[in-house]
Short mmCIF file of C-alpha atoms in Angstrom, two decimals:
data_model
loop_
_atom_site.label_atom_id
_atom_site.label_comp_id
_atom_site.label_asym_id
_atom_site.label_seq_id
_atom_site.Cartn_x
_atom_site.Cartn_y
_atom_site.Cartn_z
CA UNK A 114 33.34 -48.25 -0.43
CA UNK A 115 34.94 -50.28 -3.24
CA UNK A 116 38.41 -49.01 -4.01
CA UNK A 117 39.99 -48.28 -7.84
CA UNK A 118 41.58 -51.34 -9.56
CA UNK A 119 45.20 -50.17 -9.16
CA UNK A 120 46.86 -50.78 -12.70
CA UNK A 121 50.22 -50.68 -14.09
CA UNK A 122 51.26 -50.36 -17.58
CA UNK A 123 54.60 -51.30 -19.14
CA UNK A 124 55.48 -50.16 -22.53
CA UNK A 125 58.87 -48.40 -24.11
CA UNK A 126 56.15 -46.20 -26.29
CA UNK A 127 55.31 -42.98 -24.44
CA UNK A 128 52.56 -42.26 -27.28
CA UNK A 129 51.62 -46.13 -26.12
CA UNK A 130 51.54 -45.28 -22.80
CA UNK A 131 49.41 -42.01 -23.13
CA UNK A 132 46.54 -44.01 -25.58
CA UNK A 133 46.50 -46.95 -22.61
CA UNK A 134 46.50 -44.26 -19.49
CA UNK A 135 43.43 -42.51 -21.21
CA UNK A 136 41.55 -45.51 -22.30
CA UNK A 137 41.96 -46.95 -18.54
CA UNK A 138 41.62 -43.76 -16.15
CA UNK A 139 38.28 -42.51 -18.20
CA UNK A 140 36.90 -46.18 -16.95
CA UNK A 141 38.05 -45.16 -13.49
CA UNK A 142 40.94 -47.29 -13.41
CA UNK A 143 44.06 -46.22 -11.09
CA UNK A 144 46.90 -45.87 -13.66
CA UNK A 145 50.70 -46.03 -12.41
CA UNK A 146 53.09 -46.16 -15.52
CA UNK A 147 56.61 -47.74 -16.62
CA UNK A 148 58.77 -47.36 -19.62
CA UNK A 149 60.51 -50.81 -19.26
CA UNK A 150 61.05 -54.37 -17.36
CA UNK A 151 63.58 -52.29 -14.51
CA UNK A 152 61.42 -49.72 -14.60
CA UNK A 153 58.59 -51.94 -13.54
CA UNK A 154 60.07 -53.70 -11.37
CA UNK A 155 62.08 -50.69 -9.01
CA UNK A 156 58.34 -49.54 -8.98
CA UNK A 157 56.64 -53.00 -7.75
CA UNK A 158 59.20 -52.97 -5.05
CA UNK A 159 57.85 -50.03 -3.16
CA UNK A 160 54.11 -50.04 -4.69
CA UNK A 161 51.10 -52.46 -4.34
CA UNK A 162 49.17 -52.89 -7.76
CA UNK A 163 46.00 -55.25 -8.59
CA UNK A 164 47.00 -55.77 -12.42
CA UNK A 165 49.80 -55.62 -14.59
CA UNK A 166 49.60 -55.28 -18.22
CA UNK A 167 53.03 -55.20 -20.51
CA UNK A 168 54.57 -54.84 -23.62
CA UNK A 169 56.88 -57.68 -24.89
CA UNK A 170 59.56 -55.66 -27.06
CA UNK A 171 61.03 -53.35 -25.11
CA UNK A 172 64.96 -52.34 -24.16
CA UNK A 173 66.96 -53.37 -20.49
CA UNK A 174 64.09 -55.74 -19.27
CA UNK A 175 61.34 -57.21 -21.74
CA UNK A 176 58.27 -58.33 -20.86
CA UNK A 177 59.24 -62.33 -20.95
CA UNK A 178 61.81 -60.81 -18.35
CA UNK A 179 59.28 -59.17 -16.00
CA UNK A 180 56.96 -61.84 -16.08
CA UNK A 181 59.61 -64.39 -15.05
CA UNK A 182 61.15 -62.22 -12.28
CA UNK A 183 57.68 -61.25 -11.07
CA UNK A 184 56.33 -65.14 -10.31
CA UNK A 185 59.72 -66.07 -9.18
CA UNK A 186 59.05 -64.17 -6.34
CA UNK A 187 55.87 -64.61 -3.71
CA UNK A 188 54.34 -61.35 -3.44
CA UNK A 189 53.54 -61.78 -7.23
CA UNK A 190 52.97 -64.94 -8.03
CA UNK A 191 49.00 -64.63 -8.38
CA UNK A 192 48.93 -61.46 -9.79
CA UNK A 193 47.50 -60.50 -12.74
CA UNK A 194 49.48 -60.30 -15.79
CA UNK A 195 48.24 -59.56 -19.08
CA UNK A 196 50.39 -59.07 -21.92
CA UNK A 197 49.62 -55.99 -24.76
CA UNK A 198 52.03 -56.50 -27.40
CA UNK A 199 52.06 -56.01 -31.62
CA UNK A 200 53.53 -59.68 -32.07
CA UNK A 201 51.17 -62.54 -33.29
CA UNK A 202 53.51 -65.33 -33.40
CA UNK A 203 52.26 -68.33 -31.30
CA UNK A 204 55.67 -69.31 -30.32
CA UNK A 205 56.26 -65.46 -28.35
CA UNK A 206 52.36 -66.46 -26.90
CA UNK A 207 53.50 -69.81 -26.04
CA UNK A 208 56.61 -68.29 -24.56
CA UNK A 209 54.51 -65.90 -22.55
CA UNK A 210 51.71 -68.06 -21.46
CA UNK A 211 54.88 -70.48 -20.34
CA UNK A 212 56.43 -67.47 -17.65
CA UNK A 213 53.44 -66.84 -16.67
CA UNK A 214 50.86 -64.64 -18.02
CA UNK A 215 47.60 -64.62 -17.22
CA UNK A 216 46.24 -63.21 -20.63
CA UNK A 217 47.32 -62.03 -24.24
CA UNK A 218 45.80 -59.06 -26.19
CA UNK A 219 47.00 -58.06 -29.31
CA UNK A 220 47.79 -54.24 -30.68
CA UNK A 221 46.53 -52.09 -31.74
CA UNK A 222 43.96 -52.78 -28.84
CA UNK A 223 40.58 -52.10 -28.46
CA UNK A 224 39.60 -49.99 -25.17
CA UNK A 225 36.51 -51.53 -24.47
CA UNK A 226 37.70 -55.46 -24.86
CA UNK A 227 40.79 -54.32 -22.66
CA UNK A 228 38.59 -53.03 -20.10
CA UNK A 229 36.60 -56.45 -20.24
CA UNK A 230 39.73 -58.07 -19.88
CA UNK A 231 41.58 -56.04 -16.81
CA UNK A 232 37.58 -56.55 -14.93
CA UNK A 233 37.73 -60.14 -15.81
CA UNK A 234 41.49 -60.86 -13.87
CA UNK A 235 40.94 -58.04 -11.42
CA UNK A 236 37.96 -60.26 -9.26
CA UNK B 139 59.44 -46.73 -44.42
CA UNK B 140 56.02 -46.08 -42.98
CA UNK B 141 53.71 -45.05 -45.17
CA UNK B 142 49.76 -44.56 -44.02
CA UNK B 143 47.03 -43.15 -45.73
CA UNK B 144 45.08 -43.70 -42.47
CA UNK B 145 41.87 -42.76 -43.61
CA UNK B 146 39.92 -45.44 -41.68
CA UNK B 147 38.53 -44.08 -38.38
CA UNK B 148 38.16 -46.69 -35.21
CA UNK B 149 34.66 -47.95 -35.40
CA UNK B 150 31.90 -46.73 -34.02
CA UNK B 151 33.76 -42.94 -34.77
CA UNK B 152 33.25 -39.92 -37.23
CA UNK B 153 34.05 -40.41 -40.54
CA UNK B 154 37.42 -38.76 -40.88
CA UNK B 155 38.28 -38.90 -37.38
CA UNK B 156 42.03 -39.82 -37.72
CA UNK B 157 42.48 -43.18 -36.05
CA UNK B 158 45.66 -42.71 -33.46
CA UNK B 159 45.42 -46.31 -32.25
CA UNK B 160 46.46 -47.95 -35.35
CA UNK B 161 49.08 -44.85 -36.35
CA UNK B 162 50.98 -45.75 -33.22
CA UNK B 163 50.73 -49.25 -33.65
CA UNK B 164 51.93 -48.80 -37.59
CA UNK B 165 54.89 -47.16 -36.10
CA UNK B 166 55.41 -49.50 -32.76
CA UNK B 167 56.05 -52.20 -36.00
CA UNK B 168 58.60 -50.47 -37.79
CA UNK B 169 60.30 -49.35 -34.68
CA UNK B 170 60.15 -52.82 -33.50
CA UNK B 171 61.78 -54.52 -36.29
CA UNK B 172 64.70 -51.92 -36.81
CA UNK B 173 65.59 -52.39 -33.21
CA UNK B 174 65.22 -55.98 -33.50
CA UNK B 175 67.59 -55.50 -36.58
CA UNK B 176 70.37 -53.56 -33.87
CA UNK B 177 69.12 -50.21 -33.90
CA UNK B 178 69.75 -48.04 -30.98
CA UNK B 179 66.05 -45.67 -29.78
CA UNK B 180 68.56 -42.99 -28.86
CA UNK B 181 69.68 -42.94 -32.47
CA UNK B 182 66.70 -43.36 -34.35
CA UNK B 183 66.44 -40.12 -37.02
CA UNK B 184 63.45 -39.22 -38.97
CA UNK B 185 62.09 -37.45 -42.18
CA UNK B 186 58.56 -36.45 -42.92
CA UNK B 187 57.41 -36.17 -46.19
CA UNK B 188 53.59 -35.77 -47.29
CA UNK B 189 50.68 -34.87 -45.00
CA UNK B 190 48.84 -33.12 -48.47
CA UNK B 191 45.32 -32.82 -48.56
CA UNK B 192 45.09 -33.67 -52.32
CA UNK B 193 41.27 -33.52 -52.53
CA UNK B 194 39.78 -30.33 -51.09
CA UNK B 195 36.36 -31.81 -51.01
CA UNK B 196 37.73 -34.30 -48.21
CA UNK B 197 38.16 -34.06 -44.77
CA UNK B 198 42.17 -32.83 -43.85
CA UNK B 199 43.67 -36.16 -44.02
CA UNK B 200 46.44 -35.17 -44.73
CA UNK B 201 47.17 -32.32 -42.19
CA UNK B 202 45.79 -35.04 -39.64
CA UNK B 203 48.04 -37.47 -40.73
CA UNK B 204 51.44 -34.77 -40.77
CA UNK B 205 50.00 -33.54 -37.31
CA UNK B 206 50.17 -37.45 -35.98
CA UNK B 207 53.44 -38.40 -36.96
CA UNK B 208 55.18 -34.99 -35.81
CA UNK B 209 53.01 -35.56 -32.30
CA UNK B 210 54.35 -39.27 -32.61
CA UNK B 211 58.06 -38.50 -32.95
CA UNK B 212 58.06 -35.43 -30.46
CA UNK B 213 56.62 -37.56 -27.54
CA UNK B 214 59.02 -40.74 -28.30
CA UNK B 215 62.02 -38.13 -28.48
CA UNK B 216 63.04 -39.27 -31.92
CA UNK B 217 64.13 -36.42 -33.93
CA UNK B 218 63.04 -35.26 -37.74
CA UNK B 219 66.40 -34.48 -40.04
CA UNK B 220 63.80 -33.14 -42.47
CA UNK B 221 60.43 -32.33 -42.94
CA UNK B 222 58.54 -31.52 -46.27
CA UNK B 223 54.51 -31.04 -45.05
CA UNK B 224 51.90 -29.92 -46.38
CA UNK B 225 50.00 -28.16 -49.50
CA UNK B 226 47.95 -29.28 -52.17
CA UNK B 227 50.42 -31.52 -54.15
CA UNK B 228 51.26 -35.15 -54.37
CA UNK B 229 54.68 -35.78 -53.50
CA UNK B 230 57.38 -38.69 -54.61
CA UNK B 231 59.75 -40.12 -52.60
CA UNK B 232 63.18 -41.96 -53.44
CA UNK B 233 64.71 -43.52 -50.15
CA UNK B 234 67.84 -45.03 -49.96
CA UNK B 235 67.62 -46.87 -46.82
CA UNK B 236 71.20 -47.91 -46.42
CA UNK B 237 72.92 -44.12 -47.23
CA UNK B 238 69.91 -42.27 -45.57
CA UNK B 239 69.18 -40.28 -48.56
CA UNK B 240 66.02 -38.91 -49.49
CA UNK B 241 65.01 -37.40 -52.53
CA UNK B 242 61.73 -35.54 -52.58
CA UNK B 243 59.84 -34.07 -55.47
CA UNK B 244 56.10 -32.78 -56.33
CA UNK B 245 54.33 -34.27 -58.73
CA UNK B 246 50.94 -33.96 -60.64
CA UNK B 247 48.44 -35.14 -58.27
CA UNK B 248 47.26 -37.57 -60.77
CA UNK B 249 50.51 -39.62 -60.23
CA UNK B 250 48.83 -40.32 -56.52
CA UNK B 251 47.74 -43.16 -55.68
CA UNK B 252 43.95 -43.21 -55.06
CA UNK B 253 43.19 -42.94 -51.76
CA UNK B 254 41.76 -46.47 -50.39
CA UNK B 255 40.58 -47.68 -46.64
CA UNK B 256 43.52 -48.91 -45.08
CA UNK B 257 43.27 -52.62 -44.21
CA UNK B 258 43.70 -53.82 -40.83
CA UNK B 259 46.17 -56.07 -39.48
CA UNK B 260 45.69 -59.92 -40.35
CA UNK B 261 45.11 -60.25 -35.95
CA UNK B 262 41.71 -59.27 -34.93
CA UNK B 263 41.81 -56.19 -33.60
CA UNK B 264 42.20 -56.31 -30.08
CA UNK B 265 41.72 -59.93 -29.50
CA UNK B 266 41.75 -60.89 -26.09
CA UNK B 267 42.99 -64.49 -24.87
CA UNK B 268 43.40 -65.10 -21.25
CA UNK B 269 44.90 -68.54 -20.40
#
């Protein structure tokens, strides 16, 4: 018996966060949710998760924040990462790709290519 | 300011369907860049002016439209000084961005602007780049 692909979600936007919890629990996903970088992080303390995706703007903790803390440490250092965010500048993708994301997807998303993309890291 | 006309639906969706994705991101840009600018979420204040559905032969754009943006600002706790929605008629809008004052009138509906697809943002949408 296979078990859901555990995901959590990062973004400030609680209209965000309800478009990318229905887009990813109709697929069958396991959805856990944050609304910031200290958020995330209280919550990946206490919680195993297979994939991360975050936001980059966002207030206390942003996601060039999480990313860092999360591979300074071992139990994250492989995981997943994949950054959702409305900027297109290649320096903030650089900047990203730099601390350690795996992948970059640009808002306003498309549910099937993020699907695609959380199966792709998830294996 | 946001303004949307939002009149494109997501593809592969019913004409007219109102297309939440890109509403939210429309306002996740303007959000964005006034708290990049020093503004505080907790103090964020909004107006709503428009949401007419100026052709009757049309699907309700424009009650779609008022419906998004007071779902939008009720979930994101941001709250509306002032709200003029509704009707039949074309509305004008003089903002003063640095006093906060709004002046709203009605006006002939052939002082609207014709409504046109939206275009989308210069990105592709959704693109996906894993490194």
């Amino acid at each position: 018996m296979s078990k859901n692909t555990r995901i959590l979600t990062v973004d400030d936007s609680a209209s965000m966060r309800a478009l990318l919890n229905h887009a990813l629990s109709s697929q069958g996903f396991d959805v856990s949710q944050a609304e910031d970088g200290e958020v995330a992080l209280e919550w990946l303390a206490l919680n195993e998760v297979d994939v991360v995706i975050t936001d980059i703007n966002m207030p206390r903790l942003d996601g060039f924040g999480l990313i860092e803390k999360l591979r300074q440490g071992n139990r994250h250092r492989d995981r997943p990462i994949l950054v959702l965010t409305t900027e297109s500048s290649e320096e903030k993708k650089a900047r990203a790709r730099q601390a350690g994301a795996t992948g970059w997807i640009v808002k306003p998303f498309d549910p099937e290519k993020l699907v695609a993309a959380v199966r792709r890291v998830s294996h | 300011m946001n303004h949307f006309l939002l009149a494109e639906p997501p593809p592969g969706a019913h004409t007219g369907d109102f297309d939440e994705h890109y509403g939210v991101y429309l306002m996740e840009l303007l959000i964005n860049e006034m708290l990049a600018h020093g503004a505080a979420k907790s103090r964020l204040r909004a107006h709503l002016y428009g949401g007419a559905n100026l052709n009757s032969g049309f699907a309700r754009i424009g009650t779609k439209n008022a419906e998004f943006a007071k779902a939008f600002l009720a979930s994101e706790r941001i709250t509306v000084v002032r709200a003029d929605l509704g009707g039949t008629q074309a509305r004008r809008v003089d903002f003063r961005p640095a006093r906060g004052q709004v002046r709203c009138r009605t006006v002939e509906n052939t002082l609207a602007p014709e409504p046109r697809p939206s275009t989308r943002p210069p990105v592709a949408r959704g693109d996906v780049e894993l490194f």
